[in-house]
PDB file of C-alpha atoms in Angstrom:
ATOM      1  CA  MET T   1       0.000   0.000   0.000  1.00  0.00           C
ATOM      2  CA  PRO T   2       2.384   2.747  -1.175  1.00  0.00           C
ATOM      3  CA  SER T   3       1.734   6.180   0.291  1.00  0.00           C
ATOM      4  CA  ILE T   4       3.115   9.677  -0.248  1.00  0.00           C
ATOM      5  CA  VAL T   5       2.946  13.120   1.353  1.00  0.00           C
ATOM      6  CA  VAL T   6       2.428  16.189  -0.842  1.00  0.00           C
ATOM      7  CA  ALA T   7       3.803  18.977   1.342  1.00  0.00           C
ATOM      8  CA  ASN T   8       4.158  22.738   1.295  1.00  0.00           C
ATOM      9  CA  TRP T   9       7.761  23.863   0.878  1.00  0.00           C
ATOM     10  CA  ASP T  10       8.253  25.629   4.235  1.00  0.00           C
ATOM     11  CA  LEU T  11       9.537  24.160   7.503  1.00  0.00           C
ATOM     12  CA  ASP T  12       5.991  23.556   8.766  1.00  0.00           C
ATOM     13  CA  GLY T  13       5.252  21.491   5.661  1.00  0.00           C
ATOM     14  CA  GLN T  14       8.572  19.678   5.943  1.00  0.00           C
ATOM     15  CA  ALA T  15       8.002  18.868   9.607  1.00  0.00           C
ATOM     16  CA  SER T  16       4.495  17.595   8.899  1.00  0.00           C
ATOM     17  CA  ALA T  17       5.782  15.360   6.104  1.00  0.00           C
ATOM     18  CA  SER T  18       8.571  14.080   8.329  1.00  0.00           C
ATOM     19  CA  MET T  19       6.094  13.177  11.091  1.00  0.00           C
ATOM     20  CA  LEU T  20       3.917  11.183   8.684  1.00  0.00           C
ATOM     21  CA  ILE T  21       6.939   9.304   7.373  1.00  0.00           C
ATOM     22  CA  ARG T  22       8.497   8.608  10.764  1.00  0.00           C
ATOM     23  CA  SER T  23       5.170   7.431  12.181  1.00  0.00           C
ATOM     24  CA  GLY T  24       4.876   4.912   9.344  1.00  0.00           C
ATOM     25  CA  HIS T  25       1.853   6.514   7.673  1.00  0.00           C
ATOM     26  CA  ALA T  26       3.726   7.527   4.505  1.00  0.00           C
ATOM     27  CA  ASP T  27       6.637   6.134   2.517  1.00  0.00           C
ATOM     28  CA  THR T  28       7.954   9.235   0.791  1.00  0.00           C
ATOM     29  CA  VAL T  29       7.321  12.920   0.098  1.00  0.00           C
ATOM     30  CA  PHE T  30       6.851  15.288  -2.830  1.00  0.00           C
ATOM     31  CA  PHE T  31       7.308  19.065  -2.578  1.00  0.00           C
ATOM     32  CA  PRO T  32       5.713  21.040  -5.432  1.00  0.00           C
ATOM     33  CA  GLU T  33       7.471  24.107  -6.786  1.00  0.00           C
ATOM     34  CA  VAL T  34       7.751  27.033  -4.369  1.00  0.00           C
ATOM     35  CA  GLY T  35       4.522  29.041  -4.544  1.00  0.00           C
ATOM     36  CA  TYR T  36       2.446  26.194  -5.958  1.00  0.00           C
ATOM     37  CA  TYR T  37      -0.886  25.473  -4.294  1.00  0.00           C
ATOM     38  CA  TRP T  38      -2.131  23.323  -7.135  1.00  0.00           C
ATOM     39  CA  LEU T  39      -0.834  20.227  -8.939  1.00  0.00           C
ATOM     40  CA  GLU T  40       0.363  20.035 -12.528  1.00  0.00           C
ATOM     41  CA  ASP T  41      -0.983  17.111 -14.566  1.00  0.00           C
ATOM     42  CA  VAL T  42       2.472  15.533 -14.832  1.00  0.00           C
ATOM     43  CA  TRP T  43       2.677  15.474 -11.026  1.00  0.00           C
ATOM     44  CA  ILE T  44      -0.821  13.999 -10.742  1.00  0.00           C
ATOM     45  CA  ASP T  45       0.148  11.231 -13.180  1.00  0.00           C
ATOM     46  CA  SER T  46       3.117  10.354 -10.992  1.00  0.00           C
ATOM     47  CA  LEU T  47       1.225  10.660  -7.696  1.00  0.00           C
ATOM     48  CA  SER T  48      -1.628   8.454  -8.915  1.00  0.00           C
ATOM     49  CA  GLN T  49       0.514   5.346  -8.446  1.00  0.00           C
ATOM     50  CA  TYR T  50       0.177   5.812  -4.667  1.00  0.00           C
ATOM     51  CA  GLU T  51      -2.814   4.323  -2.852  1.00  0.00           C
ATOM     52  CA  TYR T  52      -2.724   6.838   0.001  1.00  0.00           C
ATOM     53  CA  ILE T  53      -1.932  10.520  -0.497  1.00  0.00           C
ATOM     54  CA  TYR T  54      -1.532  12.972   2.384  1.00  0.00           C
ATOM     55  CA  ILE T  55      -1.668  16.679   1.510  1.00  0.00           C
ATOM     56  CA  VAL T  56      -0.195  18.856   4.252  1.00  0.00           C
ATOM     57  CA  ASP T  57      -0.074  22.614   4.815  1.00  0.00           C
ATOM     58  CA  MET T  58      -1.600  23.311   1.379  1.00  0.00           C
ATOM     59  CA  HIS T  59      -4.904  24.457  -0.188  1.00  0.00           C
ATOM     60  CA  ILE T  60      -5.244  22.155  -3.192  1.00  0.00           C
ATOM     61  CA  PRO T  61      -8.043  23.028  -5.670  1.00  0.00           C
ATOM     62  CA  ARG T  62     -11.020  20.686  -5.837  1.00  0.00           C
ATOM     63  CA  ARG T  63     -10.287  19.772  -9.462  1.00  0.00           C
ATOM     64  CA  ASP T  64      -6.813  18.456  -8.520  1.00  0.00           C
ATOM     65  CA  VAL T  65      -8.055  16.522  -5.499  1.00  0.00           C
ATOM     66  CA  LYS T  66     -10.818  15.022  -7.659  1.00  0.00           C
ATOM     67  CA  LYS T  67      -8.228  13.745 -10.167  1.00  0.00           C
ATOM     68  CA  LEU T  68      -6.180  12.168  -7.375  1.00  0.00           C
ATOM     69  CA  ASN T  69      -9.306  10.760  -5.748  1.00  0.00           C
ATOM     70  CA  THR T  70     -10.098   8.517  -8.723  1.00  0.00           C
ATOM     71  CA  THR T  71      -7.258   6.148  -7.772  1.00  0.00           C
ATOM     72  CA  SER T  72      -6.152   7.187  -4.280  1.00  0.00           C
ATOM     73  CA  TYR T  73      -7.428   7.861  -0.772  1.00  0.00           C
ATOM     74  CA  VAL T  74      -6.724  11.510   0.045  1.00  0.00           C
ATOM     75  CA  THR T  75      -6.276  13.026   3.518  1.00  0.00           C
ATOM     76  CA  ILE T  76      -5.652  16.762   3.976  1.00  0.00           C
ATOM     77  CA  PHE T  77      -4.024  18.342   7.046  1.00  0.00           C
ATOM     78  CA  ASP T  78      -3.875  22.129   7.259  1.00  0.00           C
ATOM     79  CA  ASP T  79      -3.820  24.934   9.834  1.00  0.00           C
ATOM     80  CA  SER T  80      -6.703  26.826   8.216  1.00  0.00           C
ATOM     81  CA  GLU T  81     -10.452  26.264   8.142  1.00  0.00           C
ATOM     82  CA  ILE T  82     -10.848  27.918   4.725  1.00  0.00           C
ATOM     83  CA  HIS T  83     -10.662  25.300   1.982  1.00  0.00           C
ATOM     84  CA  PRO T  84     -12.241  24.494  -1.373  1.00  0.00           C
ATOM     85  CA  ASP T  85     -15.476  22.521  -1.271  1.00  0.00           C
ATOM     86  CA  TYR T  86     -14.543  18.832  -1.287  1.00  0.00           C
ATOM     87  CA  SER T  87     -18.132  17.607  -0.806  1.00  0.00           C
ATOM     88  CA  GLY T  88     -18.932  14.486  -2.786  1.00  0.00           C
ATOM     89  CA  LEU T  89     -15.285  13.374  -2.787  1.00  0.00           C
ATOM     90  CA  ASN T  90     -13.863  10.559  -0.684  1.00  0.00           C
ATOM     91  CA  VAL T  91     -11.543  12.961   1.139  1.00  0.00           C
ATOM     92  CA  THR T  92     -10.700  13.289   4.832  1.00  0.00           C
ATOM     93  CA  CYS T  93      -9.983  16.906   5.807  1.00  0.00           C
ATOM     94  CA  VAL T  94      -8.327  17.435   9.206  1.00  0.00           C
ATOM     95  CA  CYS T  95      -8.216  21.220   9.170  1.00  0.00           C
ATOM     96  CA  SER T  96      -8.561  23.829  11.909  1.00  0.00           C
ATOM     97  CA  LYS T  97      -7.137  27.208  12.859  1.00  0.00           C
ATOM     98  CA  ARG T  98      -4.231  26.171  15.085  1.00  0.00           C
ATOM     99  CA  PHE T  99      -0.607  27.202  15.633  1.00  0.00           C
ATOM    100  CA  SER T 100       0.636  25.206  12.655  1.00  0.00           C
ATOM    101  CA  THR T 101      -0.039  22.079  10.626  1.00  0.00           C
ATOM    102  CA  THR T 102       2.687  20.354  12.632  1.00  0.00           C
ATOM    103  CA  TYR T 103       0.678  21.095  15.778  1.00  0.00           C
ATOM    104  CA  ILE T 104      -2.450  19.521  14.246  1.00  0.00           C
ATOM    105  CA  LEU T 105      -0.542  16.387  13.265  1.00  0.00           C
ATOM    106  CA  MET T 106       0.964  15.989  16.728  1.00  0.00           C
ATOM    107  CA  ASP T 107      -2.561  15.927  18.150  1.00  0.00           C
ATOM    108  CA  TYR T 108      -3.959  13.693  15.409  1.00  0.00           C
ATOM    109  CA  LEU T 109      -1.160  11.119  15.521  1.00  0.00           C
ATOM    110  CA  GLY T 110      -0.677  11.335  19.284  1.00  0.00           C
ATOM    111  CA  ILE T 111       3.107  11.311  18.974  1.00  0.00           C
ATOM    112  CA  GLU T 112       5.907  13.037  20.845  1.00  0.00           C
ATOM    113  CA  PRO T 113       7.781  15.923  19.186  1.00  0.00           C
ATOM    114  CA  ASP T 114      11.149  15.654  17.490  1.00  0.00           C
ATOM    115  CA  VAL T 115      13.499  18.337  16.175  1.00  0.00           C
ATOM    116  CA  ASP T 116      11.564  18.647  12.903  1.00  0.00           C
ATOM    117  CA  ALA T 117       8.242  19.092  14.729  1.00  0.00           C
ATOM    118  CA  ILE T 118       9.584  21.824  16.980  1.00  0.00           C
ATOM    119  CA  LEU T 119      11.257  23.584  14.039  1.00  0.00           C
ATOM    120  CA  GLY T 120       8.016  23.381  12.054  1.00  0.00           C
ATOM    121  CA  MET T 121       6.037  25.107  14.778  1.00  0.00           C
ATOM    122  CA  TYR T 122       8.790  27.605  15.522  1.00  0.00           C
ATOM    123  CA  ASN T 123       8.948  28.541  11.839  1.00  0.00           C
ATOM    124  CA  ASP T 124       5.257  29.537  11.852  1.00  0.00           C
ATOM    125  CA  VAL T 125       4.825  31.110  15.280  1.00  0.00           C
ATOM    126  CA  GLY T 126       8.303  32.211  16.419  1.00  0.00           C
ATOM    127  CA  ASP T 127       8.622  32.896  20.133  1.00  0.00           C
ATOM    128  CA  ASN T 128       4.866  32.337  20.557  1.00  0.00           C
ATOM    129  CA  ILE T 129       5.883  28.693  20.783  1.00  0.00           C
ATOM    130  CA  LEU T 130       6.750  29.531  24.396  1.00  0.00           C
ATOM    131  CA  THR T 131       3.006  29.872  25.111  1.00  0.00           C
ATOM    132  CA  SER T 132       2.080  26.592  23.440  1.00  0.00           C
ATOM    133  CA  GLU T 133       0.413  23.961  25.605  1.00  0.00           C
ATOM    134  CA  TYR T 134       3.221  21.696  24.437  1.00  0.00           C
ATOM    135  CA  TRP T 135       6.039  23.960  25.599  1.00  0.00           C
ATOM    136  CA  ASP T 136       6.830  21.853  28.671  1.00  0.00           C
ATOM    137  CA  ILE T 137       7.226  18.809  26.440  1.00  0.00           C
ATOM    138  CA  PHE T 138       9.246  20.805  23.899  1.00  0.00           C
ATOM    139  CA  SER T 139      11.562  22.347  26.488  1.00  0.00           C
ATOM    140  CA  ASN T 140      12.226  18.979  28.130  1.00  0.00           C
ATOM    141  CA  TYR T 141      12.977  17.458  24.741  1.00  0.00           C
ATOM    142  CA  LEU T 142      15.295  20.302  23.726  1.00  0.00           C
ATOM    143  CA  GLU T 143      17.094  20.139  27.057  1.00  0.00           C
ATOM    144  CA  GLY T 144      17.572  16.401  26.601  1.00  0.00           C
ATOM    145  CA  ILE T 145      19.477  16.898  23.338  1.00  0.00           C
ATOM    146  CA  GLY T 146      21.335  20.015  24.438  1.00  0.00           C
ATOM    147  CA  LEU T 147      19.359  22.678  22.540  1.00  0.00           C
ATOM    148  CA  ASP T 148      17.834  25.930  23.753  1.00  0.00           C
ATOM    149  CA  ILE T 149      15.515  28.445  22.088  1.00  0.00           C
ATOM    150  CA  GLU T 150      18.453  30.501  20.745  1.00  0.00           C
ATOM    151  CA  THR T 151      20.006  27.449  19.111  1.00  0.00           C
ATOM    152  CA  LEU T 152      16.602  26.493  17.736  1.00  0.00           C
ATOM    153  CA  SER T 153      16.485  29.895  16.049  1.00  0.00           C
ATOM    154  CA  LEU T 154      19.901  29.240  14.483  1.00  0.00           C
ATOM    155  CA  LEU T 155      18.769  25.849  13.197  1.00  0.00           C
ATOM    156  CA  LYS T 156      15.674  27.459  11.698  1.00  0.00           C
ATOM    157  CA  SER T 157      17.853  29.995   9.868  1.00  0.00           C
ATOM    158  CA  TYR T 158      20.211  27.250   8.722  1.00  0.00           C
ATOM    159  CA  TYR T 159      17.456  25.064   7.293  1.00  0.00           C
ATOM    160  CA  ASN T 160      15.773  28.011   5.572  1.00  0.00           C
ATOM    161  CA  ALA T 161      18.956  29.428   4.054  1.00  0.00           C
ATOM    162  CA  PRO T 162      19.548  27.111   1.045  1.00  0.00           C
ATOM    163  CA  TYR T 163      15.942  26.896  -0.080  1.00  0.00           C
ATOM    164  CA  TYR T 164      15.768  30.062  -2.139  1.00  0.00           C
ATOM    165  CA  VAL T 165      18.960  29.684  -4.149  1.00  0.00           C
ATOM    166  CA  ASN T 166      17.695  27.833  -7.234  1.00  0.00           C
ATOM    167  CA  LYS T 167      15.392  25.077  -8.391  1.00  0.00           C
ATOM    168  CA  VAL T 168      17.489  22.304  -6.887  1.00  0.00           C
ATOM    169  CA  SER T 169      15.989  23.421  -3.571  1.00  0.00           C
ATOM    170  CA  LEU T 170      13.104  21.025  -4.273  1.00  0.00           C
ATOM    171  CA  LEU T 171      15.512  18.136  -4.582  1.00  0.00           C
ATOM    172  CA  TYR T 172      17.348  19.388  -1.515  1.00  0.00           C
ATOM    173  CA  ARG T 173      14.248  19.111   0.637  1.00  0.00           C
ATOM    174  CA  ASN T 174      13.332  15.665  -0.655  1.00  0.00           C
ATOM    175  CA  VAL T 175      16.747  14.184  -0.011  1.00  0.00           C
ATOM    176  CA  ARG T 176      17.273  16.016   3.287  1.00  0.00           C
ATOM    177  CA  LEU T 177      14.072  14.468   4.587  1.00  0.00           C
ATOM    178  CA  LEU T 178      15.283  11.073   3.422  1.00  0.00           C
ATOM    179  CA  MET T 179      18.613  11.562   5.181  1.00  0.00           C
ATOM    180  CA  ASP T 180      16.826  12.717   8.325  1.00  0.00           C
ATOM    181  CA  ARG T 181      15.029   9.397   8.266  1.00  0.00           C
ATOM    182  CA  ILE T 182      18.276   7.451   7.863  1.00  0.00           C
ATOM    183  CA  TYR T 183      20.159   9.495  10.468  1.00  0.00           C
ATOM    184  CA  ASP T 184      17.781  10.581  13.216  1.00  0.00           C
ATOM    185  CA  ILE T 185      19.329  13.879  14.290  1.00  0.00           C
ATOM    186  CA  GLY T 186      16.965  14.057  17.239  1.00  0.00           C
ATOM    187  CA  GLN T 187      18.860  11.258  18.975  1.00  0.00           C
ATOM    188  CA  LEU T 188      22.260  12.944  18.899  1.00  0.00           C
ATOM    189  CA  PRO T 189      23.370  14.138  22.351  1.00  0.00           C
ATOM    190  CA  GLU T 190      25.545  17.094  21.307  1.00  0.00           C
ATOM    191  CA  TYR T 191      24.760  20.127  19.171  1.00  0.00           C
ATOM    192  CA  GLU T 192      28.179  19.922  17.476  1.00  0.00           C
ATOM    193  CA  ASP T 193      27.529  16.306  16.489  1.00  0.00           C
ATOM    194  CA  MET T 194      24.118  17.267  15.154  1.00  0.00           C
ATOM    195  CA  MET T 195      25.568  20.020  12.957  1.00  0.00           C
ATOM    196  CA  SER T 196      28.277  17.644  11.727  1.00  0.00           C
ATOM    197  CA  ILE T 197      25.648  15.156  10.559  1.00  0.00           C
ATOM    198  CA  ILE T 198      23.656  17.953   8.919  1.00  0.00           C
ATOM    199  CA  MET T 199      26.739  19.103   6.997  1.00  0.00           C
ATOM    200  CA  ASP T 200      27.436  15.522   5.872  1.00  0.00           C
ATOM    201  CA  LYS T 201      23.867  15.266   4.591  1.00  0.00           C
ATOM    202  CA  ASP T 202      24.226  18.576   2.779  1.00  0.00           C
ATOM    203  CA  ARG T 203      27.268  17.313   0.899  1.00  0.00           C
ATOM    204  CA  TYR T 204      25.402  14.141  -0.036  1.00  0.00           C
ATOM    205  CA  VAL T 205      22.391  16.127  -1.216  1.00  0.00           C
ATOM    206  CA  MET T 206      24.368  18.561  -3.332  1.00  0.00           C
ATOM    207  CA  ASP T 207      26.320  15.705  -4.925  1.00  0.00           C
ATOM    208  CA  ILE T 208      23.022  14.260  -6.164  1.00  0.00           C
ATOM    209  CA  ALA T 209      21.614  17.702  -6.946  1.00  0.00           C
ATOM    210  CA  GLY T 210      24.433  18.263  -9.416  1.00  0.00           C
ATOM    211  CA  ARG T 211      22.644  15.882 -11.768  1.00  0.00           C
ATOM    212  CA  VAL T 212      19.326  17.732 -11.957  1.00  0.00           C
ATOM    213  CA  VAL T 213      17.675  17.940 -15.380  1.00  0.00           C
ATOM    214  CA  GLU T 214      15.122  20.661 -16.151  1.00  0.00           C
ATOM    215  CA  TYR T 215      12.540  20.002 -18.843  1.00  0.00           C
ATOM    216  CA  ASP T 216      10.170  22.854 -19.602  1.00  0.00           C
ATOM    217  CA  LYS T 217       9.033  23.972 -16.123  1.00  0.00           C
ATOM    218  CA  TYR T 218       9.343  20.533 -14.545  1.00  0.00           C
ATOM    219  CA  ILE T 219      12.345  19.239 -12.655  1.00  0.00           C
ATOM    220  CA  TYR T 220      13.591  15.691 -13.012  1.00  0.00           C
ATOM    221  CA  LEU T 221      16.616  13.900 -11.673  1.00  0.00           C
ATOM    222  CA  GLU T 222      18.887  11.537 -13.533  1.00  0.00           C
ATOM    223  CA  TYR T 223      20.119   8.937 -11.084  1.00  0.00           C
ATOM    224  CA  GLU T 224      21.935   5.772 -12.163  1.00  0.00           C
ATOM    225  CA  GLY T 225      20.697   6.155 -15.714  1.00  0.00           C
ATOM    226  CA  LYS T 226      17.002   6.638 -14.864  1.00  0.00           C
ATOM    227  CA  MET T 227      14.843   9.755 -14.789  1.00  0.00           C
ATOM    228  CA  TYR T 228      12.898  10.434 -11.589  1.00  0.00           C
ATOM    229  CA  ILE T 229      10.284  12.986 -10.684  1.00  0.00           C
ATOM    230  CA  LEU T 230      10.950  14.451  -7.260  1.00  0.00           C
ATOM    231  CA  GLY T 231       9.501  12.191  -4.608  1.00  0.00           C
ATOM    232  CA  ASP T 232       9.904   9.031  -6.659  1.00  0.00           C
ATOM    233  CA  LEU T 233      13.662   9.207  -6.189  1.00  0.00           C
ATOM    234  CA  THR T 234      13.165   9.555  -2.452  1.00  0.00           C
ATOM    235  CA  ARG T 235      10.958   6.483  -2.499  1.00  0.00           C
ATOM    236  CA  GLU T 236      13.614   4.548  -4.424  1.00  0.00           C
ATOM    237  CA  LEU T 237      16.389   5.565  -2.034  1.00  0.00           C
ATOM    238  CA  THR T 238      14.239   4.944   1.041  1.00  0.00           C
ATOM    239  CA  ASN T 239      13.565   1.398  -0.146  1.00  0.00           C
ATOM    240  CA  ARG T 240      17.261   0.913  -0.789  1.00  0.00           C
ATOM    241  CA  TYR T 241      18.424   2.443   2.492  1.00  0.00           C
ATOM    242  CA  PRO T 242      15.590   1.768   4.957  1.00  0.00           C
ATOM    243  CA  GLY T 243      17.297   3.480   7.874  1.00  0.00           C
ATOM    244  CA  LYS T 244      19.325   2.605  10.929  1.00  0.00           C
TER     245      LYS T 244
END
């Protein structure tokens, strides 16, 4: 039963996708182009191979969800109550006005936070995270891995920095999420060790990103002689390297 997350490009979307993957609900992730809140037909064709599709932190038009819904079960998570009318479609919409989509998923899945979850919320609400009902849990978790709110701010800046450089940012996010699954940075005891692992992942990502092929306005990746749409490569690598 293959499953995929279609996620917004920001840290809240990334964190939400990461939570669905780490909890075993999804196998891989696809990030549309920055600024996209709809799906191109070529993406829909690729996504339709998945039985379960989770759309997070995005307002996808009804027409796109309807196309996906012909072959897949669709669940939407978003931190807004304003959405297109999905009536008549077999769609589950878990949407409410909350701190962030990450926050909604933590409640829905009933799971403890990790670094990605805290970064996702912090990206959307900044220091208002200190007033969250989860702050006691967050602060205990951060203390356990040697992070404080100032360091969290630095990590947020670090993870945001490369995403606006060029179109390989889409690939960057896909592969970074994969590498986060293989190397769980939340279990590292020291901040310096965490940053070392992040830098190693960056080098790995950019090595692959050097082989990006652009065709029209779509981005594909040539890897070992095959062409992949973003997300499908992550699925391939996740199956090959299932984690430690």
